[in-house]
Amino acid sequence: ISVVMRKEVQGIAWDDACVFCDAKRCQENTYTFDGEQVSLAEPTKGCYYTKEECDEIHSKGGDACDLTLHVVWTGTDTNGNFLTSSNKRYSAFNPKQIRDQLSDAINSILPDVDWPWLK
């Protein structure tokens, strides 16, 4: 979450990146450049795949293991207008809401396909 006041970035806050996995697949993932684990007073965990899982995903043409950043903004722009994308951060939604939105989107595009994993 990028914190901005009158177009100047004041800081960056991490968000809960474990909304898409259960606790068994959620681990600390924030480290310094020398490999030391960071201890912050904010969420620093994320979901993971094993190397074997990523190798299999990649061999099938998938990109689930590619680095993906989801940046949202909070604060104000040059004119003092509020930036509103922070209400779209992942932790603002519970997993059921996200699954339901995904299901609705897929079913609107491919209504005749049965997606058992979306139920």
Backbone as a printed PyTorch tensor [residue, N CA C, xyz], in Angstrom:
tensor([[[  0.8630,  -1.1600,   0.0000],
         [  0.0000,   0.0000,   0.0000],
         [  0.9050,   1.2160,   0.0000]],

        [[  0.8370,   2.0310,  -1.0300],
         [  1.6370,   3.2410,  -1.1070],
         [  0.8760,   4.3800,  -0.4410]],

        [[  1.5140,   5.0020,   0.5260],
         [  0.8870,   6.0950,   1.2700],
         [  1.3850,   7.4040,   0.6740]],

        [[  0.4560,   8.2270,   0.1660],
         [  0.7890,   9.4480,  -0.5590],
         [  0.0750,  10.6370,   0.0740]],

        [[  0.7840,  11.7400,   0.2170],
         [  0.1710,  12.9870,   0.6720],
         [  0.5500,  14.0850,  -0.3060]],

        [[ -0.4690,  14.6250,  -0.9820],
         [ -0.2470,  15.6710,  -1.9880],
         [  0.8160,  15.2640,  -3.0030]],

        [[  0.6320,  14.0900,  -3.5660],
         [  1.4310,  13.4580,  -4.6210],
         [  2.8130,  12.9820,  -4.1940]],

        [[  3.2190,  13.1610,  -2.9430],
         [  4.5150,  12.6960,  -2.4770],
         [  4.3470,  11.4120,  -1.6790]],

        [[  5.0790,  10.3730,  -2.0920],
         [  5.0110,   9.1010,  -1.3830],
         [  5.6370,   9.2780,  -0.0030]],

        [[  4.8460,   8.9590,   1.0130],
         [  5.3040,   9.0700,   2.4050],
         [  5.8340,   7.7460,   2.9350]],

        [[  5.4040,   6.6540,   2.3260],
         [  5.8550,   5.3550,   2.7850],
         [  5.1230,   4.2330,   2.0840]],

        [[  5.5300,   3.0300,   2.4200],
         [  4.9060,   1.8370,   1.8650],
         [  4.5520,   0.9290,   3.0350]],

        [[  3.3470,   0.4060,   3.0210],
         [  2.9060,  -0.5300,   4.0500],
         [  2.5770,  -1.8540,   3.3730]],

        [[  2.9450,  -2.9560,   3.9930],
         [  2.6330,  -4.2720,   3.4570],
         [  1.2210,  -4.6510,   3.8580]],

        [[  0.6190,  -5.5030,   3.0870],
         [ -0.7420,  -5.9620,   3.3470],
         [ -0.7200,  -7.4700,   3.5920]],

        [[ -1.8040,  -7.9940,   4.1040],
         [ -1.9270,  -9.4300,   4.3370],
         [ -1.9980, -10.1430,   2.9920]],

        [[ -0.9640, -10.9050,   2.6640],
         [ -0.9120, -11.5980,   1.3760],
         [ -1.3440, -13.0550,   1.4950]],

        [[ -1.9760, -13.4090,   2.5920],
         [ -2.3840, -14.8020,   2.8030],
         [ -3.8900, -14.9970,   2.6630]],

        [[ -4.5780, -14.0670,   2.0390],
         [ -6.0290, -14.2170,   1.9000],
         [ -6.4020, -15.2920,   0.8800]],

        [[ -5.4380, -15.7560,   0.0810],
         [ -5.7290, -16.7510,  -0.9370],
         [ -5.2890, -18.1630,  -0.5640]],

        [[ -4.7710, -18.3540,   0.6450],
         [ -4.3170, -19.6880,   1.0370],
         [ -4.6510, -19.9340,   2.5000]],

        [[ -4.5670, -21.1990,   2.8910],
         [ -4.8130, -21.4930,   4.2970],
         [ -3.5100, -21.3130,   5.0800]],

        [[ -3.5950, -21.3760,   6.3860],
         [ -2.4600, -21.0850,   7.2640],
         [ -1.2640, -21.9860,   6.9940]],

        [[ -1.4960, -23.2130,   6.5300],
         [ -0.3870, -24.1340,   6.2500],
         [  0.4820, -23.6590,   5.0960]],

        [[ -0.0650, -22.8120,   4.2160],
         [  0.6650, -22.3360,   3.0350],
         [  1.0850, -20.8730,   3.1700]],

        [[  1.0420, -20.3410,   4.3820],
         [  1.3510, -18.9360,   4.6230],
         [  2.6120, -18.8450,   5.4840]],

        [[  3.6310, -18.1690,   4.9620],
         [  4.8960, -18.0370,   5.6990],
         [  5.4260, -16.6160,   5.6070]],

        [[  6.3030, -16.2930,   6.5300],
         [  7.0110, -15.0140,   6.4540],
         [  7.7540, -14.9440,   5.1230]],

        [[  7.7260, -13.7830,   4.4800],
         [  8.4270, -13.6820,   3.2000],
         [  9.0760, -12.3210,   2.9790]],

        [[  9.3850, -11.6200,   4.0560],
         [  9.9960, -10.3070,   3.9230],
         [ 11.3930, -10.3490,   4.5350]],

        [[ 12.3980, -10.0690,   3.6960],
         [ 13.7890, -10.1890,   4.0960],
         [ 14.5730,  -8.9480,   3.6990]],

        [[ 15.6920,  -8.7110,   4.3860],
         [ 16.5980,  -7.6410,   4.0030],
         [ 17.4270,  -8.1100,   2.8150]],

        [[ 18.2150,  -7.2060,   2.2470],
         [ 19.0410,  -7.5650,   1.0960],
         [ 20.1090,  -8.5910,   1.4400]],

        [[ 20.4780,  -8.6960,   2.7260],
         [ 21.4790,  -9.6930,   3.1060],
         [ 20.8530, -11.0120,   3.5660]],

        [[ 19.5360, -11.1750,   3.3640],
         [ 18.8700, -12.4390,   3.6380],
         [ 18.2980, -12.5930,   5.0380]],

        [[ 18.4130, -11.5530,   5.8590],
         [ 17.8510, -11.6120,   7.2110],
         [ 16.3550, -11.3470,   7.1630]],

        [[ 15.6080, -12.1110,   7.9490],
         [ 14.1580, -11.9150,   8.0090],
         [ 13.8460, -10.6010,   8.7080]],

        [[ 12.9100,  -9.8540,   8.1630],
         [ 12.5220,  -8.5630,   8.7170],
         [ 11.4150,  -8.7700,   9.7400]],

        [[ 11.4790,  -8.0210,  10.8180],
         [ 10.4260,  -8.0620,  11.8250],
         [  9.7470,  -6.6920,  11.8300]],

        [[  8.5450,  -6.6350,  11.2580],
         [  7.7990,  -5.3820,  11.1800],
         [  6.5090,  -5.4940,  11.9710]],

        [[  5.9460,  -4.3650,  12.3220],
         [  4.6760,  -4.3510,  13.0620],
         [  3.5030,  -4.2970,  12.0900]],

        [[  3.6230,  -4.9820,  10.9780],
         [  2.5660,  -5.0570,   9.9700],
         [  2.6500,  -6.4240,   9.3090]],

        [[  1.6340,  -6.8210,   8.5670],
         [  1.6650,  -8.1570,   7.9370],
         [  2.8550,  -8.2900,   6.9800]],

        [[  3.5530,  -9.4120,   7.0680],
         [  4.6950,  -9.6520,   6.1780],
         [  4.7000, -11.0810,   5.6490]],

        [[  3.5720, -11.7600,   5.7530],
         [  3.5000, -13.1470,   5.2900],
         [  2.8660, -13.2350,   3.9080]],

        [[  3.1260, -14.3450,   3.2340],
         [  2.5270, -14.5860,   1.9290],
         [  2.3880, -16.0720,   1.6620]],

        [[  1.5430, -16.3930,   0.6840],
         [  1.3440, -17.7800,   0.2600],
         [  2.5590, -18.2270,  -0.5560]],

        [[  2.7450, -19.5210,  -0.6570],
         [  3.8760, -20.0120,  -1.4380],
         [  3.5210, -21.2870,  -2.1840]],

        [[  4.3180, -21.5560,  -3.2190],
         [  4.3560, -22.8410,  -3.9070],
         [  5.7450, -23.4050,  -3.6790]],

        [[  5.8810, -24.7190,  -3.6520],
         [  7.2120, -25.3170,  -3.5780],
         [  7.8690, -25.2150,  -4.9510]],

        [[  9.1800, -25.4190,  -5.0060],
         [  9.8790, -25.3900,  -6.2930],
         [  9.3210, -26.4630,  -7.2160]],

        [[  9.0340, -27.6400,  -6.6560],
         [  8.4800, -28.7280,  -7.4660],
         [  7.1260, -28.3280,  -8.0660]],

        [[  6.2970, -27.6780,  -7.2550],
         [  4.9960, -27.2230,  -7.7630],
         [  5.1770, -26.1850,  -8.8680]],

        [[  6.1080, -25.2580,  -8.6680],
         [  6.3540, -24.2410,  -9.6950],
         [  6.9130, -24.8550, -10.9680]],

        [[  7.8060, -25.8260, -10.8190],
         [  8.3410, -26.5090, -12.0080],
         [  7.2080, -27.1550, -12.8020]],

        [[  6.2840, -27.8110, -12.1020],
         [  5.1590, -28.4610, -12.7860],
         [  4.2400, -27.4240, -13.4400]],

        [[  3.9310, -26.3580, -12.7190],
         [  3.0830, -25.2960, -13.2680],
         [  3.7230, -24.7060, -14.5150]],

        [[  5.0270, -24.4170, -14.4250],
         [  5.7490, -23.8310, -15.5580],
         [  5.7910, -24.7870, -16.7520]],

        [[  5.9930, -26.0850, -16.4780],
         [  6.0700, -27.0570, -17.5730],
         [  4.7520, -27.1710, -18.3300]],

        [[  3.6530, -26.7980, -17.6910],
         [  2.3390, -26.8240, -18.3320],
         [  1.9480, -25.4600, -18.9060]],

        [[  2.9120, -24.5300, -18.9160],
         [  2.6540, -23.2200, -19.5020],
         [  2.0200, -22.2200, -18.5490]],

        [[  1.9100, -22.5760, -17.2800],
         [  1.2930, -21.6750, -16.3060],
         [  2.2340, -20.5850, -15.8390]],

        [[  1.6590, -19.5490, -15.2740],
         [  2.4740, -18.4380, -14.7870],
         [  2.1880, -18.0960, -13.3160]],

        [[  1.5700, -19.0180, -12.5880],
         [  1.1860, -18.7530, -11.2020],
         [  2.3860, -18.4660, -10.3010]],

        [[  3.5840, -18.8960, -10.6970],
         [  4.7650, -18.6710,  -9.8680],
         [  5.5360, -17.4190, -10.2670]],

        [[  5.1040, -16.7390, -11.3000],
         [  5.7530, -15.4920, -11.6990],
         [  5.4780, -14.4250, -10.6460]],

        [[  6.4310, -13.5340, -10.4550],
         [  6.2660, -12.4490,  -9.5010],
         [  5.1260, -11.5390,  -9.9490]],

        [[  4.2130, -11.2860,  -9.0450],
         [  3.0900, -10.3980,  -9.3260],
         [  2.9860,  -9.3830,  -8.2040]],

        [[  2.9060,  -8.1230,  -8.5380],
         [  2.7340,  -7.0710,  -7.5470],
         [  1.3740,  -6.4250,  -7.7320]],

        [[  0.6820,  -6.2490,  -6.6550],
         [ -0.6090,  -5.5620,  -6.6650],
         [ -0.4220,  -4.3190,  -5.8050]],

        [[ -0.3520,  -3.1560,  -6.4430],
         [ -0.0870,  -1.9000,  -5.7400],
         [ -1.3730,  -1.1070,  -5.6310]],

        [[ -1.6460,  -0.6140,  -4.4470],
         [ -2.7880,   0.2800,  -4.2340],
         [ -2.2810,   1.5470,  -3.5670]],

        [[ -3.0750,   2.5860,  -3.6670],
         [ -2.6790,   3.9030,  -3.1690],
         [ -3.6700,   4.4010,  -2.1320]],

        [[ -3.1470,   5.0940,  -1.1420],
         [ -3.9930,   5.7760,  -0.1690],
         [ -3.3930,   7.1520,   0.0690]],

        [[ -4.2340,   8.1180,   0.3590],
         [ -3.7570,   9.4820,   0.5800],
         [ -4.4110,  10.4350,  -0.3940]],

        [[ -3.6410,  11.4460,  -0.8260],
         [ -4.2040,  12.4800,  -1.7010],
         [ -3.2570,  12.7870,  -2.8570]],

        [[ -3.8490,  13.2860,  -3.9500],
         [ -3.0520,  13.7010,  -5.1010],
         [ -2.6580,  15.1730,  -4.9650]],

        [[ -2.0900,  15.7460,  -6.0130],
         [ -1.6360,  17.1340,  -6.0010],
         [ -2.7340,  18.1120,  -5.6090]],

        [[ -3.9590,  17.8230,  -6.0370],
         [ -5.0820,  18.7200,  -5.7680],
         [ -5.8110,  18.4050,  -4.4680]],

        [[ -5.2960,  17.4860,  -3.6910],
         [ -5.9370,  17.1300,  -2.4350],
         [ -7.0700,  16.1270,  -2.5860]],

        [[ -7.2590,  15.5960,  -3.8020],
         [ -8.2890,  14.5740,  -4.0150],
         [ -7.8340,  13.2550,  -3.4070]],

        [[ -8.7690,  12.5420,  -2.7970],
         [ -8.4290,  11.2780,  -2.1580],
         [ -8.1680,  10.1840,  -3.1850]],

        [[ -7.1170,   9.4140,  -2.9530],
         [ -6.8110,   8.2360,  -3.7690],
         [ -7.6230,   7.0800,  -3.1940]],

        [[ -8.2800,   6.3250,  -4.0520],
         [ -9.2650,   5.3550,  -3.5540],
         [ -8.9350,   3.8910,  -3.8500]],

        [[ -7.8190,   3.6030,  -4.4720],
         [ -7.5610,   2.2010,  -4.8200],
         [ -7.2660,   1.3280,  -3.6000]],

        [[ -6.9320,   1.9170,  -2.4580],
         [ -6.6130,   1.0860,  -1.2880],
         [ -7.8020,   0.2600,  -0.8250]],

        [[ -9.0270,   0.6770,  -1.2010],
         [-10.1810,  -0.1480,  -0.8200],
         [-10.2990,  -1.3940,  -1.7050]],

        [[ -9.3710,  -1.5610,  -2.6500],
         [ -9.3430,  -2.7580,  -3.5000],
         [ -8.1710,  -3.6730,  -3.1380]],

        [[ -7.5310,  -3.4180,  -1.9980],
         [ -6.4400,  -4.2840,  -1.5540],
         [ -7.0240,  -5.6430,  -1.1810]],

        [[ -6.2260,  -6.6760,  -1.3240],
         [ -6.7080,  -8.0440,  -1.0990],
         [ -7.2740,  -8.2580,   0.2950]],

        [[ -6.6590,  -7.6810,   1.3030],
         [ -7.1230,  -7.9320,   2.6660],
         [ -8.4670,  -7.2790,   2.9580]],

        [[ -8.9350,  -6.4170,   2.0660],
         [-10.2440,  -5.7910,   2.2680],
         [-11.3820,  -6.7530,   1.9550]],

        [[-11.0550,  -7.8850,   1.3500],
         [-12.0580,  -8.8690,   0.9690],
         [-11.7620, -10.1840,   1.6700]],

        [[-12.7970, -10.8870,   2.0800],
         [-12.5300, -12.2220,   2.6100],
         [-12.4650, -13.1900,   1.4210]],

        [[-11.8210, -14.3440,   1.6000],
         [-11.6330, -15.2780,   0.4820],
         [-12.9310, -15.6890,  -0.2130]],

        [[-14.0270, -15.8280,   0.5330],
         [-15.2940, -16.2000,  -0.0970],
         [-15.7600, -15.1120,  -1.0580]],

        [[-15.6110, -13.8450,  -0.6830],
         [-15.9850, -12.7610,  -1.5900],
         [-15.1620, -12.8230,  -2.8720]],

        [[-13.8720, -13.0580,  -2.7410],
         [-12.9940, -13.1220,  -3.9070],
         [-13.3820, -14.2990,  -4.7910]],

        [[-13.6070, -15.4680,  -4.1810],
         [-14.0070, -16.6550,  -4.9400],
         [-15.3350, -16.4110,  -5.6510]],

        [[-16.2950, -15.7800,  -4.9670],
         [-17.5870, -15.4940,  -5.5840],
         [-17.4490, -14.5300,  -6.7530]],

        [[-16.6070, -13.5070,  -6.6050],
         [-16.3990, -12.5590,  -7.7090],
         [-15.7480, -13.2540,  -8.8990]],

        [[-14.7660, -14.1040,  -8.6290],
         [-14.1130, -14.8490,  -9.6960],
         [-15.1000, -15.7720, -10.3890]],

        [[-15.8980, -16.4720,  -9.6120],
         [-16.9010, -17.3830, -10.1620],
         [-17.8890, -16.6270, -11.0480]],

        [[-18.3870, -15.4980, -10.5730],
         [-19.3260, -14.6990, -11.3620],
         [-18.6980, -14.2290, -12.6690]],

        [[-17.4430, -13.7840, -12.6010],
         [-16.7720, -13.2930, -13.8080],
         [-16.5810, -14.4100, -14.8260]],

        [[-16.1130, -15.5770, -14.3760],
         [-15.8870, -16.6970, -15.2900],
         [-17.2070, -17.1850, -15.8730]],

        [[-18.2200, -17.3100, -15.0300],
         [-19.5160, -17.7920, -15.5170],
         [-20.1760, -16.8170, -16.4770]],

        [[-19.8880, -15.5330, -16.3690],
         [-20.4600, -14.5760, -17.3180],
         [-19.7920, -14.6960, -18.6870]],

        [[-18.5250, -15.1420, -18.6980],
         [-17.8050, -15.3140, -19.9570],
         [-18.0710, -16.6890, -20.5620]],

        [[-18.0610, -17.7230, -19.7230],
         [-18.2370, -19.1020, -20.1750],
         [-19.3700, -19.7560, -19.3800]],

        [[-20.6110, -19.3760, -19.6530],
         [-21.7230, -19.8380, -18.8210],
         [-22.0130, -21.3370, -18.9220]],

        [[-21.5920, -22.0010, -19.9790],
         [-21.9270, -23.4120, -20.1640],
         [-20.8600, -24.3680, -19.6680]],

        [[-19.7970, -23.8500, -19.0430],
         [-18.7130, -24.6940, -18.5520],
         [-18.8880, -24.9010, -17.0480]],

        [[-18.7590, -26.1560, -16.6110],
         [-18.8550, -26.4660, -15.1760],
         [-17.4720, -26.3300, -14.5490]],

        [[-17.3430, -25.4590, -13.5710],
         [-16.0850, -25.2310, -12.8730],
         [-16.2310, -25.7470, -11.4370]],

        [[-15.9920, -27.0340, -11.1830],
         [-16.2310, -27.5960,  -9.8530],
         [-15.3680, -26.9440,  -8.7700]],

        [[-14.1970, -26.4540,  -9.1030],
         [-13.3210, -25.8420,  -8.1060],
         [-13.8050, -24.4530,  -7.6890]],

        [[-14.8110, -23.9120,  -8.3890],
         [-15.3780, -22.6100,  -8.0200],
         [-16.6150, -22.7470,  -7.1520]],

        [[-16.9460, -23.9440,  -6.7500],
         [-18.1640, -24.1360,  -5.9600],
         [-17.8670, -24.1740,  -4.4990]]])
